[in-house]
Coordinates of C-alpha atoms and ligand atoms in Angstrom, one line a residue:
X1 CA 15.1 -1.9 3.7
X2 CA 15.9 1.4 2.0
X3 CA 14.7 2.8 -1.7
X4 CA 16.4 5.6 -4.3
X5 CA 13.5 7.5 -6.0
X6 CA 15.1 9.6 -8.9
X7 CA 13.2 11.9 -10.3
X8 CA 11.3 11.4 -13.1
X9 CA 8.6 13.3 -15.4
X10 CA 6.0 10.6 -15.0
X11 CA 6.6 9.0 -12.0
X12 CA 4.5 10.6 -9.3
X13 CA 5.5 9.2 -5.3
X14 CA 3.9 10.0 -2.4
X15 CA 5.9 9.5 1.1
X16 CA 4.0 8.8 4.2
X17 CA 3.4 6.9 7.8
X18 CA 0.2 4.2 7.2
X19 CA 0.2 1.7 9.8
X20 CA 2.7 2.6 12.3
X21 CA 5.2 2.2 8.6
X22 CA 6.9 4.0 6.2
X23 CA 4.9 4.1 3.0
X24 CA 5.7 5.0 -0.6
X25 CA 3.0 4.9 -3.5
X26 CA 4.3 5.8 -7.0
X27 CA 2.4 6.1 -10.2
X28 CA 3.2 6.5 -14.0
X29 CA 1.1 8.6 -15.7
X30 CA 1.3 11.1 -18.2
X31 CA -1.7 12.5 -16.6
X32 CA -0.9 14.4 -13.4
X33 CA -4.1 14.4 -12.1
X34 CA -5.0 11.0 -12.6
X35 CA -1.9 10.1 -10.9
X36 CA -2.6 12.0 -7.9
X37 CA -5.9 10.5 -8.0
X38 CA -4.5 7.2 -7.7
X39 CA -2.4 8.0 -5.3
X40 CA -4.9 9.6 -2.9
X41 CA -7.2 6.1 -3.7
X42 CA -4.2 4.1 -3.0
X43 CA -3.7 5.7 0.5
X44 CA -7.7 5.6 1.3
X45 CA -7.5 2.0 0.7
X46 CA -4.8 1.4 3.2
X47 CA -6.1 3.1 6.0
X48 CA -9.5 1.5 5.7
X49 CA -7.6 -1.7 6.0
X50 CA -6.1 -0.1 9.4
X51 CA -9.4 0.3 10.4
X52 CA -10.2 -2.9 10.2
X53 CA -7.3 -4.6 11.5
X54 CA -5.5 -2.4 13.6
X55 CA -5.0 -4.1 17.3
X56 CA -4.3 -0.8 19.3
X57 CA -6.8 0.7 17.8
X58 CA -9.8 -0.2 20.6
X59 CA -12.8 0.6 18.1
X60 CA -11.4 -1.8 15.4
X61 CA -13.5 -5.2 14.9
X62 CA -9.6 -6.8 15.8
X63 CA -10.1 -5.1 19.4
X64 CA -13.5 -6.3 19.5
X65 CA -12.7 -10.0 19.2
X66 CA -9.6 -9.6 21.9
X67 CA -11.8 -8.2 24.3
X68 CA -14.2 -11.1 23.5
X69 CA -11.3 -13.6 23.8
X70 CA -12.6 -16.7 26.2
X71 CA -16.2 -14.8 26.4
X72 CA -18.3 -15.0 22.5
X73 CA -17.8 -15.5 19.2
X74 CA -17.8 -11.8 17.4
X75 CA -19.3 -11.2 14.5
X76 CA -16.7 -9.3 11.8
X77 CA -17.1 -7.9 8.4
X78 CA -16.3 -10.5 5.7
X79 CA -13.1 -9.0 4.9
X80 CA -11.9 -9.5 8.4
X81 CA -12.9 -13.1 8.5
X82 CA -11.5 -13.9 5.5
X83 CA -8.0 -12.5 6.1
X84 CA -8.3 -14.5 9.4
X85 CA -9.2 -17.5 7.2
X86 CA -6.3 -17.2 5.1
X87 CA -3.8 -16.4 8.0
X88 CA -5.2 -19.8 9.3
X89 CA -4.2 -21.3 6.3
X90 CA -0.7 -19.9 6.4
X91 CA -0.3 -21.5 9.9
X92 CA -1.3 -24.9 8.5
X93 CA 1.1 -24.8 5.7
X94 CA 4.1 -23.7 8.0
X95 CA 3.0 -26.3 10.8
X96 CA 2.3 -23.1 13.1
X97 CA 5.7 -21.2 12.5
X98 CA 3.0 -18.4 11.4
X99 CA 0.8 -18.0 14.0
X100 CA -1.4 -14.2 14.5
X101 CA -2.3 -15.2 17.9
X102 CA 1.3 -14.9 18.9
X103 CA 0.4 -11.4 20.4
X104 CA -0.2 -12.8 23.3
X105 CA 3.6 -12.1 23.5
X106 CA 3.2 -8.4 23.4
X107 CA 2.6 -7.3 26.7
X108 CA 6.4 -9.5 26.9
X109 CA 8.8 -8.8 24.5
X110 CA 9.0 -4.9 23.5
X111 CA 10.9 -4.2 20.5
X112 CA 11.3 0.1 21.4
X113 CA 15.0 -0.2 22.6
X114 CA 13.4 -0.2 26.3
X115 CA 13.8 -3.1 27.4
X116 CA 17.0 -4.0 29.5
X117 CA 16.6 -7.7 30.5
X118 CA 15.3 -10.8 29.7
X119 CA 11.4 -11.3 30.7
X120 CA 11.5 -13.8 33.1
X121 CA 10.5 -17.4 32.1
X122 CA 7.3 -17.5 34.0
X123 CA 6.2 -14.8 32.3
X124 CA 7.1 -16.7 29.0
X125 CA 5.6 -19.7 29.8
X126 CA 2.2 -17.9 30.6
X127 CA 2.0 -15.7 27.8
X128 CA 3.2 -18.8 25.2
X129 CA 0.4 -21.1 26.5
X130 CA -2.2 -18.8 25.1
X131 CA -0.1 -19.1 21.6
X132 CA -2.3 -21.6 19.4
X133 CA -3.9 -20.8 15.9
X134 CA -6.1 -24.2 16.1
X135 CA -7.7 -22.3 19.4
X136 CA -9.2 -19.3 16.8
X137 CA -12.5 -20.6 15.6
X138 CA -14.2 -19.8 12.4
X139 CA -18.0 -19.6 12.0
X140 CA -18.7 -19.4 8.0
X141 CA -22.2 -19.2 9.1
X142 CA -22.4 -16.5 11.3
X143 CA -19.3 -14.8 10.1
X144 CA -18.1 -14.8 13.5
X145 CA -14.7 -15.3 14.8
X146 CA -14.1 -16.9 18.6
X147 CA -10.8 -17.1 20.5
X148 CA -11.3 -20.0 22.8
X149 CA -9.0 -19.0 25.8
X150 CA -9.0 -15.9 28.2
X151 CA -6.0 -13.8 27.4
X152 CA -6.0 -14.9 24.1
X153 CA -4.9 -12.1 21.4
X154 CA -4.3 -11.7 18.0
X155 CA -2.2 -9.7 15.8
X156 CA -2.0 -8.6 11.8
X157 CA 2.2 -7.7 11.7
X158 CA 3.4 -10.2 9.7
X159 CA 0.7 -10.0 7.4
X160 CA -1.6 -6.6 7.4
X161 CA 1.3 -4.4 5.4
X162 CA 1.5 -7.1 2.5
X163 CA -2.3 -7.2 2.1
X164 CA -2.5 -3.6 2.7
X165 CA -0.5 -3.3 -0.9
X166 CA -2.0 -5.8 -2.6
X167 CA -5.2 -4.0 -1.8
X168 CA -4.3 -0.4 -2.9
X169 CA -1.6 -1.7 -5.8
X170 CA -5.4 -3.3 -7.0
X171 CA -7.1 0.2 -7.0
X172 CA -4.2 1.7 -8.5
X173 CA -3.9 -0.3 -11.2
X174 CA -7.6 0.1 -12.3
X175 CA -7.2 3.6 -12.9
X176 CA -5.7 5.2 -16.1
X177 CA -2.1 4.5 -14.9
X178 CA 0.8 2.7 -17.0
X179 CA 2.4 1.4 -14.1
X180 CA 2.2 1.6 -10.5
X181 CA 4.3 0.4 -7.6
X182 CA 3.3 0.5 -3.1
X183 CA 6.2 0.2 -1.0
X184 CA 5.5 -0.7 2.5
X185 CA 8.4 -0.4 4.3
X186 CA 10.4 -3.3 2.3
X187 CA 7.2 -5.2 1.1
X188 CA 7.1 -3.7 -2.3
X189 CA 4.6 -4.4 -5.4
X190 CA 4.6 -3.4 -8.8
X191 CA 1.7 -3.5 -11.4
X192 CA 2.6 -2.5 -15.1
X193 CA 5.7 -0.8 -16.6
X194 CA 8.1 1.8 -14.8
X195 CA 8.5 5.1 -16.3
X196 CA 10.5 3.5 -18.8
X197 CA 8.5 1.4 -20.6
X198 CA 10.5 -1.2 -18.8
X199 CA 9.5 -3.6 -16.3
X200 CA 9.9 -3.0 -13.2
X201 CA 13.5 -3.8 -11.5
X202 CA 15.1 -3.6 -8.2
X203 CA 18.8 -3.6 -7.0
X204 CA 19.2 -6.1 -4.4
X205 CA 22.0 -4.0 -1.9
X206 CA 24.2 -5.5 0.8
X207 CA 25.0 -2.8 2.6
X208 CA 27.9 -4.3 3.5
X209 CA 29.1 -3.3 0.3
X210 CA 28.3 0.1 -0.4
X211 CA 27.0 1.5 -3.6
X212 CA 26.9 -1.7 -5.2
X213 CA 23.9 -3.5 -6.5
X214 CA 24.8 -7.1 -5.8
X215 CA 22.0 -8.1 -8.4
X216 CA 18.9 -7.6 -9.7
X217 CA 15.3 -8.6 -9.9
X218 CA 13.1 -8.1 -12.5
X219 CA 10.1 -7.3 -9.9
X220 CA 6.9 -7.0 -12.6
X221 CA 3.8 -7.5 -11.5
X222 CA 5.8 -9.5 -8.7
X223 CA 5.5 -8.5 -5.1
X224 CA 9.2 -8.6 -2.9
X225 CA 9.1 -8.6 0.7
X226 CA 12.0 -8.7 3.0
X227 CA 12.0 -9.2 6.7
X228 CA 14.9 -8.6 8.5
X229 CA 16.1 -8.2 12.3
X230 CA 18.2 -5.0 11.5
X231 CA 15.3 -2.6 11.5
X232 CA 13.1 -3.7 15.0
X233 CA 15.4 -5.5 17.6
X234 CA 15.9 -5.6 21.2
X235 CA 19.5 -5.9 22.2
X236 CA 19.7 -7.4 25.8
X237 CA 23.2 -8.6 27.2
X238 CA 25.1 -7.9 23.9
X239 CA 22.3 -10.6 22.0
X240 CA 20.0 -8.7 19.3
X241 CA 16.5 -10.6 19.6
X242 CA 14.6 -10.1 16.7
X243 CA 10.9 -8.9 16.8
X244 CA 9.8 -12.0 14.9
X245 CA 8.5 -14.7 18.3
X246 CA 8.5 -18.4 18.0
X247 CA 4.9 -19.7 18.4
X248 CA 6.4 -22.8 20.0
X249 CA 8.9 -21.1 22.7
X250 CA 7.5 -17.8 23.1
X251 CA 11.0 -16.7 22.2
X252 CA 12.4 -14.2 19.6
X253 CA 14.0 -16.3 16.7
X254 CA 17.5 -16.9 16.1
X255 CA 19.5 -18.0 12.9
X256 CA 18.8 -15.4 10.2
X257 CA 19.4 -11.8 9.7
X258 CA 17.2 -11.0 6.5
X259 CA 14.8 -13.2 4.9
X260 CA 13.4 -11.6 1.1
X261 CA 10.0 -13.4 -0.5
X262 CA 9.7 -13.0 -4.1
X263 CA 5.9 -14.3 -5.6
X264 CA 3.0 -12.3 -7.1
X265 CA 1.1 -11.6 -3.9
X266 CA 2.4 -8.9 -1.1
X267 CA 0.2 -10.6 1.7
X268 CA 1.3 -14.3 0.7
X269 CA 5.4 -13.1 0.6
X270 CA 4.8 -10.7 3.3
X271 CA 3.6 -13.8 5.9
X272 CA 5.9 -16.5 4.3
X273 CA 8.9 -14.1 5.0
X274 CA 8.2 -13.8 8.9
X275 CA 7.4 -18.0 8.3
X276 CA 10.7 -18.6 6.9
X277 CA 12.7 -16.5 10.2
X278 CA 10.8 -18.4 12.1
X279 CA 11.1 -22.3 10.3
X280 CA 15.0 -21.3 10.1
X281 CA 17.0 -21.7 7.1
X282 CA 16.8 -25.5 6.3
X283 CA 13.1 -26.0 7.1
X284 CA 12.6 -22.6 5.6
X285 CA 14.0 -23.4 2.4
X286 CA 12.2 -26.7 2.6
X287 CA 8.9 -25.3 2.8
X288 CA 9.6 -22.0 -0.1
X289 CA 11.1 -25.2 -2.8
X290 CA 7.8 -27.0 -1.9
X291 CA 5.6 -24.0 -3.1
X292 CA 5.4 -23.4 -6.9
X293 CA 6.1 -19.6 -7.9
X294 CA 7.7 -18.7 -4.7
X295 CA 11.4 -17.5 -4.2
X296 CA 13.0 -17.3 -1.3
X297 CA 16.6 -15.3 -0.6
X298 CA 18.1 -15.6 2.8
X299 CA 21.0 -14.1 4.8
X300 CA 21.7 -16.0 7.8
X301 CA 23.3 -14.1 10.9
X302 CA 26.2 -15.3 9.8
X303 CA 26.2 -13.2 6.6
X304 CA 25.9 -16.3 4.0
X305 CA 23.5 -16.1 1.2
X306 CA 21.0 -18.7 0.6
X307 CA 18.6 -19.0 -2.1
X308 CA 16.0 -21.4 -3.2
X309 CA 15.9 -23.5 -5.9
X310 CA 14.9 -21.9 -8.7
X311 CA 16.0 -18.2 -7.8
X312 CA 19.0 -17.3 -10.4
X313 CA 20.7 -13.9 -9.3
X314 CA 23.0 -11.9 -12.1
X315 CA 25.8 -11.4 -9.8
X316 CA 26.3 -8.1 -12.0
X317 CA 27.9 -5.6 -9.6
X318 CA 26.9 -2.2 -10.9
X319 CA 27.1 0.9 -9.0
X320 CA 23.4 1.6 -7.6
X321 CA 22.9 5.2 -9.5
X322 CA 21.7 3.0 -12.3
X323 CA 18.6 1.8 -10.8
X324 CA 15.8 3.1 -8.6
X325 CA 14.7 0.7 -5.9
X326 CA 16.9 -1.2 -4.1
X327 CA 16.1 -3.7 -1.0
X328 CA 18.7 -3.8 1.7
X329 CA 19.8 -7.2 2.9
X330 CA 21.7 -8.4 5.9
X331 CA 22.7 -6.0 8.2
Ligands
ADP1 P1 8.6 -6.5 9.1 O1 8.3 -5.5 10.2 O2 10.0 -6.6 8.8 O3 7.7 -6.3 7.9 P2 7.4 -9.1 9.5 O4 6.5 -8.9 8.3 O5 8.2 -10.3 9.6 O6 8.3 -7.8 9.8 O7 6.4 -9.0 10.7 C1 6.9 -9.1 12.1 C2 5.7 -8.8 12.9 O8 4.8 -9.9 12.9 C3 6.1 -8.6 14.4 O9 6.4 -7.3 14.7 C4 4.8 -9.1 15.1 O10 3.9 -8.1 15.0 C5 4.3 -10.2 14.2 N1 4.8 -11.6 14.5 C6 5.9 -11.9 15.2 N2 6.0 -13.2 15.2 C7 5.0 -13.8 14.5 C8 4.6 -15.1 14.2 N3 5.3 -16.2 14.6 N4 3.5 -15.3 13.4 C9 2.8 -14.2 13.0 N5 3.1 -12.9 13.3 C10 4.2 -12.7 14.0
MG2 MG1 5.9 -10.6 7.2

């Protein structure tokens, strides 16, 4: 995932590293200071999050419930629980192709560009049998949050960035801005107008085709996040695994090279997208043309393009000077 910023008189962007990723925060304003402001609220936000969530972190409540996994329940903050409630409710709707405790895997699969050969299958089958979302309980009650097996852990990737910008675009866009936008590193939300006027819009780019916008999207008040195996892969025996694990086999997922959400919440999109890599392209597609307001774009490893249902795409070809963002799919 790549974006243009040109520069404008309004828009204000700030570039930085937030949760091991590449952030941009941009807002329109008039008002330099009350766009820095936002900014600087925007950025506060998301590291609180990190706090909260981060799993190498060994302070953060996450850590805390790890090292309690197959020991106590832990009580968390209400946030915490909450996002744990609604990642639960994620894995229910995908039948478990979204699962946070699949960082049991981690100590496994390592997606640096270290790793030489495949983990052996014993290793696999250990780590995988500690994969199982039904296995994190919930106390409402007590607030408290219990993973039932020893050597359980869980994780916030697929999810944590997408919330991450909901949460700051939110801040943002109650201070006296026209238009804001948070960029996570390809999960990318917009609130208001662009320093235009205009809605938002974002050139989807294949960079197979460079300097061409293959089409746009209208992206207002819309969040679009795109997960993709070209940015954090493993290549072992000339195969690229992609960092994305199979709750069921413990494997890296197959079948897909770049899977884009498009629906009005970051966190929602950002969890669906790693769902849909990991349901595959039929199943995948079943699932998005189930859920009302949700688009789905897909480009399988063999560089076709899938859509769902009721995402229309202006095959308009224009060079990509014309536009500011763009989202890079397929490889
Ligand atoms: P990106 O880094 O492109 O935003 P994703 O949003 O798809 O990628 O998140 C991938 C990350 O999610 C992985 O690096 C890992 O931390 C975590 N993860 C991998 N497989 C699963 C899964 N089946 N369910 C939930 N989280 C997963
Ligand atoms: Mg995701």
């Amino acid at each position: 995932m790549s974006l243009i910023t040109l520069g404008q008189k309004e828009s204000h962007t700030k570039v930085l590293l937030l949760m091991g990723s590449r952030f941009e925060l941009t807002a329109i304003s008039t008002d330099q200071e009350e766009a820095a402001k936002a900014i600087d609220s925007g950025i506060a936000e998301i590291k609180r999050i990190e706090k909260l969530i981060s799993s190498w972190n060994t302070n953060s409540q996450t850590s805390e419930i790890i090292k309690n996994a197959g020991i106590k329940p832990v009580v968390v903050d209400q946030e915490l629980f909450n996002l744990i409630r609604r990642s639960l409710k994620i894995s229910k709707l995908t039948g478990g192709a979204f699962d946070i405790s699949y960082a049991s895997m981690d100590k496994v699969w390592h997606f640096d560009g270290k790793m030489k050969e495949m983990p052996d299958s014993s290793t696999i089958a250990a780590s995988v049998a500690k994969i199982n979302y039904k296995n994190i309980i919930l106390n409402p009650d007590k607030r408290t949050v219990f993973l039932k097996e020893k050597g359980m852990k869980i994780g916030f990737g697929a999810i944590g960035k997408g919330y991450a910008a909901n949460k700051a675009l939110d801040i943002m866009s109650k201070m006296n801005l026209t238009g804001a936008l948070v960029n996570a590193s390809g999960d990318l939300i917009s609130w208001g107008k662009d320093e235009g006027g205009k809605d938002w819009k974002i050139g989807i780019v294949n960079p197979k085709q460079k300097g061409r916008v293959f089409s746009w999207l209208s992206i207002n008040e819309t969040a679009v996040v795109t997960s993709g195996n070209y940015e954090k892969f493993v290549t072992i025996n000339g195969q690229r695994y992609s960092h994305i694990i199979d709750p069921r086999t413990g494997y890296p997922v197959k079948g897909l090279s770049s899977v884009s959400i498009i629906c009005p919440n970051a966190e929602l999109a950002d969890a669906l997208a790693t769902s849909v890599f990991v349901l595959g392209k039929d199943k995948g597609l079943e699932l998005i043309n189930r859920l009302k307001g949700i688009e789905c774009l897909m480009i399988t490893d063999k560089q076709e393009l899938f859509t769902s249902n009721n995402l229309h795409l202006d095959y308009i070809q224009k060079p990509i000077t014309n536009h500011k963002y763009q989202i890079k799919i397929g490889e």
